PDB file of C-alpha atoms in Angstrom:
ATOM      1  CA  MET B   1    -102.092 291.027-111.452  1.00 64.00           C
ATOM      2  CA  TRP B   2    -102.603 287.959-109.302  1.00 80.00           C
ATOM      3  CA  PRO B   3    -104.587 285.118-110.918  1.00 93.00           C
ATOM      4  CA  LEU B   4    -107.579 283.314-109.446  1.00 97.00           C
ATOM      5  CA  THR B   5    -105.532 280.742-107.549  1.00 97.00           C
ATOM      6  CA  ASP B   6    -108.280 278.318-106.504  1.00 98.00           C
ATOM      7  CA  ILE B   7    -111.934 277.557-105.908  1.00 98.00           C
ATOM      8  CA  THR B   8    -112.088 275.588-102.674  1.00 98.00           C
ATOM      9  CA  VAL B   9    -115.075 273.935-100.998  1.00 97.00           C
ATOM     10  CA  TYR B  10    -115.013 273.972 -97.191  1.00 96.00           C
ATOM     11  CA  TYR B  11    -117.354 271.535 -95.464  1.00 95.00           C
ATOM     12  CA  TYR B  12    -118.663 272.305 -91.967  1.00 91.00           C
ATOM     13  CA  GLY B  13    -121.268 269.541 -91.615  1.00 88.00           C
ATOM     14  CA  THR B  14    -121.172 266.389 -89.500  1.00 88.00           C
ATOM     15  CA  ASN B  15    -122.519 263.612 -91.770  1.00 91.00           C
ATOM     16  CA  ILE B  16    -119.512 263.384 -94.072  1.00 93.00           C
ATOM     17  CA  GLN B  17    -116.064 262.515 -92.769  1.00 90.00           C
ATOM     18  CA  ASP B  18    -113.445 265.057 -93.828  1.00 90.00           C
ATOM     19  CA  THR B  19    -109.758 265.618 -93.221  1.00 85.00           C
ATOM     20  CA  PRO B  20    -107.705 264.877 -91.260  1.00 86.00           C
ATOM     21  CA  LYS B  21    -109.739 261.819 -90.256  1.00 85.00           C
ATOM     22  CA  ASP B  22    -110.740 260.732 -93.770  1.00 89.00           C
ATOM     23  CA  TRP B  23    -109.498 261.973 -97.159  1.00 94.00           C
ATOM     24  CA  THR B  24    -112.227 260.385 -99.321  1.00 96.00           C
ATOM     25  CA  PHE B  25    -114.530 263.389 -99.599  1.00 97.00           C
ATOM     26  CA  ARG B  26    -111.696 265.909 -99.634  1.00 97.00           C
ATOM     27  CA  LYS B  27    -109.949 264.289-102.621  1.00 97.00           C
ATOM     28  CA  THR B  28    -113.229 263.977-104.511  1.00 98.00           C
ATOM     29  CA  VAL B  29    -114.325 267.582-104.030  1.00 98.00           C
ATOM     30  CA  ASN B  30    -110.826 268.960-104.655  1.00 98.00           C
ATOM     31  CA  TYR B  31    -110.587 266.981-107.894  1.00 98.00           C
ATOM     32  CA  ILE B  32    -113.822 268.444-109.262  1.00 98.00           C
ATOM     33  CA  SER B  33    -113.034 271.926-107.989  1.00 98.00           C
ATOM     34  CA  ASP B  34    -109.561 271.865-109.552  1.00 98.00           C
ATOM     35  CA  PHE B  35    -110.997 270.583-112.856  1.00 98.00           C
ATOM     36  CA  TYR B  36    -113.654 273.319-112.890  1.00 98.00           C
ATOM     37  CA  HIS B  37    -111.161 276.031-111.916  1.00 98.00           C
ATOM     38  CA  ASN B  38    -108.703 274.980-114.623  1.00 98.00           C
ATOM     39  CA  SER B  39    -111.519 274.993-117.193  1.00 98.00           C
ATOM     40  CA  LEU B  40    -111.952 278.748-116.655  1.00 98.00           C
ATOM     41  CA  ASN B  41    -108.863 279.096-118.875  1.00 96.00           C
ATOM     42  CA  GLY B  42    -107.243 281.764-116.736  1.00 96.00           C
ATOM     43  CA  TYR B  43    -110.307 283.949-116.190  1.00 97.00           C
ATOM     44  CA  LYS B  44    -110.047 286.100-113.057  1.00 96.00           C
ATOM     45  CA  PRO B  45    -113.160 287.733-111.586  1.00 97.00           C
ATOM     46  CA  PRO B  46    -112.532 291.399-110.717  1.00 96.00           C
ATOM     47  CA  LYS B  47    -110.870 291.947-107.330  1.00 94.00           C
ATOM     48  CA  THR B  48    -110.979 288.204-106.585  1.00 97.00           C
ATOM     49  CA  ALA B  49    -107.903 286.001-106.075  1.00 97.00           C
ATOM     50  CA  ARG B  50    -109.605 283.107-104.272  1.00 98.00           C
ATOM     51  CA  ILE B  51    -113.136 281.703-104.103  1.00 98.00           C
ATOM     52  CA  CYS B  52    -114.211 279.775-101.000  1.00 97.00           C
ATOM     53  CA  ILE B  53    -117.498 277.889-101.015  1.00 96.00           C
ATOM     54  CA  ARG B  54    -118.655 277.247 -97.447  1.00 95.00           C
ATOM     55  CA  VAL B  55    -121.082 274.355 -97.010  1.00 94.00           C
ATOM     56  CA  ASP B  56    -123.022 274.907 -93.799  1.00 84.00           C
ATOM     57  CA  ASP B  57    -126.793 274.931 -93.157  1.00 67.00           C
ATOM     58  CA  GLN B  58    -126.493 277.918 -90.863  1.00 66.00           C
ATOM     59  CA  LEU B  59    -124.761 280.055 -93.485  1.00 61.00           C
ATOM     60  CA  ALA B  60    -126.749 279.168 -96.598  1.00 62.00           C
ATOM     61  CA  LYS B  61    -129.077 282.181 -96.529  1.00 64.00           C
ATOM     62  CA  GLY B  62    -126.350 284.817 -96.712  1.00 80.00           C
ATOM     63  CA  GLN B  63    -125.170 286.484 -99.896  1.00 91.00           C
ATOM     64  CA  ALA B  64    -121.634 286.074-101.143  1.00 94.00           C
ATOM     65  CA  ASP B  65    -119.148 288.558 -99.724  1.00 95.00           C
ATOM     66  CA  HIS B  66    -115.529 289.645-100.046  1.00 96.00           C
ATOM     67  CA  PHE B  67    -112.820 289.719 -97.426  1.00 95.00           C
ATOM     68  CA  GLY B  68    -110.050 291.501 -99.291  1.00 96.00           C
ATOM     69  CA  ALA B  69    -109.478 289.460-102.471  1.00 97.00           C
ATOM     70  CA  LEU B  70    -111.181 286.396-100.943  1.00 97.00           C
ATOM     71  CA  CYS B  71    -114.747 285.794-102.144  1.00 97.00           C
ATOM     72  CA  GLN B  72    -116.857 283.678 -99.782  1.00 96.00           C
ATOM     73  CA  ILE B  73    -120.006 281.930-100.993  1.00 95.00           C
ATOM     74  CA  TYR B  74    -122.433 280.106 -98.701  1.00 94.00           C
ATOM     75  CA  THR B  75    -124.485 277.041 -99.588  1.00 94.00           C
ATOM     76  CA  THR B  76    -125.834 273.709 -98.326  1.00 92.00           C
ATOM     77  CA  MET B  77    -125.796 270.108 -99.513  1.00 93.00           C
ATOM     78  CA  ASN B  78    -127.888 266.995 -98.922  1.00 92.00           C
ATOM     79  CA  GLU B  79    -125.156 265.013 -97.204  1.00 93.00           C
ATOM     80  CA  GLN B  80    -127.069 261.788 -96.638  1.00 93.00           C
ATOM     81  CA  PHE B  81    -128.196 261.707-100.268  1.00 96.00           C
ATOM     82  CA  TYR B  82    -124.645 262.425-101.456  1.00 97.00           C
ATOM     83  CA  LEU B  83    -123.327 259.419 -99.515  1.00 96.00           C
ATOM     84  CA  THR B  84    -125.716 257.072-101.357  1.00 97.00           C
ATOM     85  CA  LEU B  85    -124.393 258.078-104.799  1.00 98.00           C
ATOM     86  CA  SER B  86    -121.935 256.281-107.061  1.00 98.00           C
ATOM     87  CA  LYS B  87    -118.586 257.974-107.688  1.00 98.00           C
ATOM     88  CA  ILE B  88    -119.688 259.454-111.026  1.00 98.00           C
ATOM     89  CA  ASP B  89    -122.917 260.722-109.485  1.00 98.00           C
ATOM     90  CA  GLN B  90    -120.938 262.252-106.624  1.00 98.00           C
ATOM     91  CA  TYR B  91    -118.789 264.051-109.190  1.00 98.00           C
ATOM     92  CA  ASN B  92    -121.925 265.327-110.876  1.00 98.00           C
ATOM     93  CA  TYR B  93    -123.447 266.433-107.554  1.00 98.00           C
ATOM     94  CA  LEU B  94    -120.323 268.363-106.566  1.00 98.00           C
ATOM     95  CA  LEU B  95    -119.958 269.941-110.007  1.00 98.00           C
ATOM     96  CA  ASN B  96    -123.520 271.247-109.755  1.00 98.00           C
ATOM     97  CA  LEU B  97    -122.905 272.503-106.214  1.00 97.00           C
ATOM     98  CA  ILE B  98    -119.765 274.378-107.276  1.00 98.00           C
ATOM     99  CA  HIS B  99    -121.274 275.811-110.452  1.00 98.00           C
ATOM    100  CA  GLU B 100    -124.510 276.933-108.816  1.00 97.00           C
ATOM    101  CA  SER B 101    -122.543 278.567-106.006  1.00 96.00           C
ATOM    102  CA  VAL B 102    -120.158 280.408-108.313  1.00 98.00           C
ATOM    103  CA  SER B 103    -123.002 281.393-110.654  1.00 97.00           C
ATOM    104  CA  LYS B 104    -124.724 283.001-107.665  1.00 94.00           C
ATOM    105  CA  ALA B 105    -121.649 285.143-107.033  1.00 97.00           C
ATOM    106  CA  ALA B 106    -121.240 285.866-110.761  1.00 97.00           C
ATOM    107  CA  HIS B 107    -124.728 287.352-110.938  1.00 97.00           C
ATOM    108  CA  GLN B 108    -124.240 289.247-107.686  1.00 97.00           C
ATOM    109  CA  PHE B 109    -120.884 290.789-108.670  1.00 97.00           C
ATOM    110  CA  ASN B 110    -121.447 290.994-112.431  1.00 97.00           C
ATOM    111  CA  TRP B 111    -118.755 288.458-113.387  1.00 98.00           C
ATOM    112  CA  ASP B 112    -118.683 286.952-116.877  1.00 98.00           C
ATOM    113  CA  ILE B 113    -121.185 284.097-116.401  1.00 98.00           C
ATOM    114  CA  GLU B 114    -120.448 282.589-119.823  1.00 98.00           C
ATOM    115  CA  VAL B 115    -116.917 281.707-118.710  1.00 98.00           C
ATOM    116  CA  PHE B 116    -118.323 279.678-115.814  1.00 98.00           C
ATOM    117  CA  ASN B 117    -120.973 278.067-118.018  1.00 98.00           C
ATOM    118  CA  SER B 118    -118.253 276.974-120.439  1.00 98.00           C
ATOM    119  CA  ALA B 119    -116.199 275.511-117.580  1.00 98.00           C
ATOM    120  CA  PHE B 120    -119.242 273.610-116.330  1.00 98.00           C
ATOM    121  CA  ASN B 121    -119.920 272.180-119.798  1.00 98.00           C
ATOM    122  CA  ARG B 122    -116.308 271.176-120.315  1.00 98.00           C
ATOM    123  CA  VAL B 123    -116.174 269.190-117.071  1.00 98.00           C
ATOM    124  CA  LYS B 124    -119.617 267.687-117.654  1.00 98.00           C
ATOM    125  CA  ASN B 125    -118.912 266.671-121.250  1.00 98.00           C
ATOM    126  CA  SER B 126    -115.559 265.114-120.343  1.00 98.00           C
ATOM    127  CA  ASN B 127    -117.336 262.452-118.302  1.00 97.00           C
ATOM    128  CA  PHE B 128    -115.114 263.723-115.477  1.00 98.00           C
ATOM    129  CA  LYS B 129    -111.870 262.599-117.144  1.00 98.00           C
ATOM    130  CA  PHE B 130    -109.379 265.394-116.552  1.00 98.00           C
ATOM    131  CA  ILE B 131    -107.148 265.621-119.631  1.00 98.00           C
ATOM    132  CA  LYS B 132    -105.462 268.861-120.687  1.00 98.00           C
ATOM    133  CA  GLU B 133    -103.660 268.983-124.028  1.00 98.00           C
ATOM    134  CA  TYR B 134    -101.103 271.757-124.478  1.00 98.00           C
ATOM    135  CA  ASP B 135    -100.155 273.295-127.821  1.00 97.00           C
ATOM    136  CA  SER B 136     -98.041 271.238-130.222  1.00 97.00           C
ATOM    137  CA  LYS B 137     -94.576 272.668-130.852  1.00 98.00           C
ATOM    138  CA  ASN B 138     -92.340 272.198-133.876  1.00 97.00           C
ATOM    139  CA  SER B 139     -88.695 271.219-133.526  1.00 96.00           C
ATOM    140  CA  ARG B 140     -86.245 273.777-134.844  1.00 94.00           C
ATOM    141  CA  ASP B 141     -85.611 271.767-138.010  1.00 95.00           C
ATOM    142  CA  ARG B 142     -89.381 271.319-138.486  1.00 94.00           C
ATOM    143  CA  LYS B 143     -89.032 267.530-138.724  1.00 95.00           C
ATOM    144  CA  ASN B 144     -90.912 266.702-135.526  1.00 96.00           C
ATOM    145  CA  THR B 145     -93.680 268.035-133.328  1.00 98.00           C
ATOM    146  CA  GLY B 146     -93.936 267.612-129.575  1.00 98.00           C
ATOM    147  CA  GLN B 147     -96.894 268.018-127.267  1.00 98.00           C
ATOM    148  CA  ALA B 148     -97.398 267.736-123.515  1.00 98.00           C
ATOM    149  CA  ILE B 149    -100.603 266.125-122.274  1.00 98.00           C
ATOM    150  CA  LEU B 150    -101.559 266.388-118.606  1.00 98.00           C
ATOM    151  CA  SER B 151    -104.004 263.906-117.113  1.00 98.00           C
ATOM    152  CA  LYS B 152    -105.209 263.886-113.525  1.00 98.00           C
ATOM    153  CA  THR B 153    -107.076 261.581-111.185  1.00 98.00           C
ATOM    154  CA  GLU B 154    -107.945 262.201-107.558  1.00 98.00           C
ATOM    155  CA  ASP B 155    -104.572 260.754-106.600  1.00 97.00           C
ATOM    156  CA  THR B 156    -102.136 261.357-109.456  1.00 98.00           C
ATOM    157  CA  ALA B 157    -100.944 263.917-111.983  1.00 98.00           C
ATOM    158  CA  LYS B 158     -99.259 262.520-115.079  1.00 98.00           C
ATOM    159  CA  ILE B 159     -97.598 264.193-118.065  1.00 98.00           C
ATOM    160  CA  ILE B 160     -97.334 262.323-121.356  1.00 98.00           C
ATOM    161  CA  LEU B 161     -95.180 263.549-124.235  1.00 98.00           C
ATOM    162  CA  ARG B 162     -96.664 262.953-127.687  1.00 98.00           C
ATOM    163  CA  ILE B 163     -93.970 263.158-130.342  1.00 97.00           C
ATOM    164  CA  LYS B 164     -94.686 262.934-134.062  1.00 96.00           C
ATOM    165  CA  GLY B 165     -92.113 262.669-136.830  1.00 89.00           C
ATOM    166  CA  ASP B 166     -90.987 259.612-138.765  1.00 84.00           C
ATOM    167  CA  ARG B 167     -93.187 257.770-136.303  1.00 83.00           C
ATOM    168  CA  SER B 168     -95.580 258.719-133.530  1.00 91.00           C
ATOM    169  CA  GLN B 169     -94.864 257.847-129.920  1.00 95.00           C
ATOM    170  CA  GLU B 170     -96.067 258.698-126.441  1.00 97.00           C
ATOM    171  CA  ILE B 171     -93.710 258.743-123.457  1.00 97.00           C
ATOM    172  CA  GLU B 172     -94.571 259.210-119.800  1.00 98.00           C
ATOM    173  CA  LEU B 173     -92.526 262.181-118.580  1.00 98.00           C
ATOM    174  CA  ILE B 174     -93.622 262.300-114.941  1.00 97.00           C
ATOM    175  CA  GLN B 175     -96.184 260.821-112.593  1.00 97.00           C
ATOM    176  CA  LYS B 176     -96.651 262.289-109.145  1.00 97.00           C
ATOM    177  CA  LYS B 177     -99.152 262.899-106.385  1.00 97.00           C
ATOM    178  CA  ASN B 178    -101.897 265.322-107.400  1.00 97.00           C
ATOM    179  CA  TRP B 179    -101.811 268.555-105.406  1.00 97.00           C
ATOM    180  CA  PHE B 180    -104.821 269.966-107.286  1.00 98.00           C
ATOM    181  CA  TRP B 181    -104.701 273.756-107.979  1.00 96.00           C
ATOM    182  CA  TYR B 182    -101.159 274.137-106.688  1.00 95.00           C
ATOM    183  CA  ASP B 183     -99.692 271.119-108.471  1.00 97.00           C
ATOM    184  CA  SER B 184     -96.413 271.781-110.305  1.00 96.00           C
ATOM    185  CA  SER B 185     -97.504 269.565-113.209  1.00 97.00           C
ATOM    186  CA  TYR B 186     -99.329 272.552-114.731  1.00 98.00           C
ATOM    187  CA  GLU B 187     -96.164 274.610-114.983  1.00 97.00           C
ATOM    188  CA  ILE B 188     -94.021 271.672-116.108  1.00 98.00           C
ATOM    189  CA  ALA B 189     -96.434 270.735-118.917  1.00 98.00           C
ATOM    190  CA  LYS B 190     -96.818 274.360-119.997  1.00 98.00           C
ATOM    191  CA  LEU B 191     -93.041 274.828-120.306  1.00 98.00           C
ATOM    192  CA  CYS B 192     -92.300 271.618-122.226  1.00 98.00           C
ATOM    193  CA  LYS B 193     -90.437 272.485-125.442  1.00 98.00           C
ATOM    194  CA  TRP B 194     -87.731 271.354-127.860  1.00 98.00           C
ATOM    195  CA  ILE B 195     -84.391 271.667-126.115  1.00 97.00           C
ATOM    196  CA  ASP B 196     -82.685 270.926-129.415  1.00 96.00           C
ATOM    197  CA  ASN B 197     -83.770 269.084-132.575  1.00 95.00           C
ATOM    198  CA  ASN B 198     -83.763 265.739-130.777  1.00 95.00           C
ATOM    199  CA  LYS B 199     -84.832 266.421-127.192  1.00 97.00           C
ATOM    200  CA  PHE B 200     -88.333 267.420-126.095  1.00 98.00           C
ATOM    201  CA  GLY B 201     -89.451 268.032-122.540  1.00 98.00           C
ATOM    202  CA  TYR B 202     -88.888 270.277-119.546  1.00 98.00           C
ATOM    203  CA  MET B 203     -85.739 272.156-118.566  1.00 97.00           C
ATOM    204  CA  ASN B 204     -85.505 274.900-115.951  1.00 96.00           C
ATOM    205  CA  LYS B 205     -82.210 276.768-116.141  1.00 93.00           C
ATOM    206  CA  LYS B 206     -82.826 278.548-112.825  1.00 94.00           C
ATOM    207  CA  THR B 207     -83.339 275.391-110.767  1.00 95.00           C
ATOM    208  CA  GLY B 208     -81.331 272.983-112.910  1.00 96.00           C
ATOM    209  CA  LYS B 209     -84.273 270.552-113.012  1.00 97.00           C
ATOM    210  CA  PHE B 210     -84.974 268.677-116.218  1.00 98.00           C
ATOM    211  CA  ALA B 211     -87.008 265.832-117.654  1.00 98.00           C
ATOM    212  CA  TYR B 212     -86.946 265.183-121.400  1.00 98.00           C
ATOM    213  CA  TYR B 213     -87.079 262.485-124.039  1.00 98.00           C
ATOM    214  CA  SER B 214     -84.343 262.041-126.653  1.00 97.00           C
ATOM    215  CA  ILE B 215     -85.399 260.805-130.093  1.00 95.00           C
ATOM    216  CA  THR B 216     -81.878 259.709-130.979  1.00 93.00           C
ATOM    217  CA  SER B 217     -81.183 257.684-127.828  1.00 95.00           C
ATOM    218  CA  LYS B 218     -84.863 256.712-127.428  1.00 94.00           C
ATOM    219  CA  ALA B 219     -84.567 257.318-123.705  1.00 96.00           C
ATOM    220  CA  LEU B 220     -85.959 259.553-120.997  1.00 97.00           C
ATOM    221  CA  ASP B 221     -83.463 261.570-118.958  1.00 97.00           C
ATOM    222  CA  THR B 222     -84.443 263.339-115.746  1.00 97.00           C
ATOM    223  CA  ASN B 223     -83.106 264.503-112.403  1.00 97.00           C
ATOM    224  CA  MET B 224     -86.574 265.166-110.968  1.00 95.00           C
ATOM    225  CA  LYS B 225     -87.840 263.077-108.074  1.00 93.00           C
ATOM    226  CA  PHE B 226     -91.306 263.415-106.591  1.00 91.00           C
ATOM    227  CA  GLU B 227     -92.026 262.323-103.055  1.00 85.00           C
ATOM    228  CA  GLU B 228     -95.493 262.325-101.462  1.00 81.00           C
ATOM    229  CA  SER B 229     -94.852 265.820-100.081  1.00 81.00           C
ATOM    230  CA  THR B 230     -93.545 267.272-103.363  1.00 83.00           C
ATOM    231  CA  PHE B 231     -95.920 269.755-104.954  1.00 81.00           C
TER     232      PHE B 231
END
């Protein structure tokens, strides 16, 4: 079964500059949307693989609808008011817009509203700092634990390795451009593990890509390079 791949806000107004002319609004709304989507913890509404929120005064009165597995929701926003807000207040405004829109569809299609309420509260209570901690994993000899921690900003995705044993340490595994819902940092962080008793990190046998930290050599080893266009 396909997951819910994204919740994307499409803006059709004229007061806010959007891509390709200006990336300011697009990065801000994608950051909050990605954060909210990830906070659903894998929940997939029935028969829905994508959610598109369309911001347009002319479309606001319509109910949500489906086009195949694409759910479209229609809403409006006070663009001039939004542009007067501080960054944190813009985050809060967009979080409310996304949550109210999705809640509308949840009631209409009988989705689990509590999942969306929990996602809203998680983003709100984080003060909009996107940090995702993955499960700690024991080394095979049980002497150390390793954990991947993903943090995101509008611009970057970064994975930190937290290793605990004789001493605790945190090592930056990767830092790359944030590609929001489709960013490979999710999969890399999820698959971090002990390669042997001394090495913790990511290794993909199919692609040959790796990035890990060695306790014995106290060094990071990787063959992964991330350009601006690398997801």
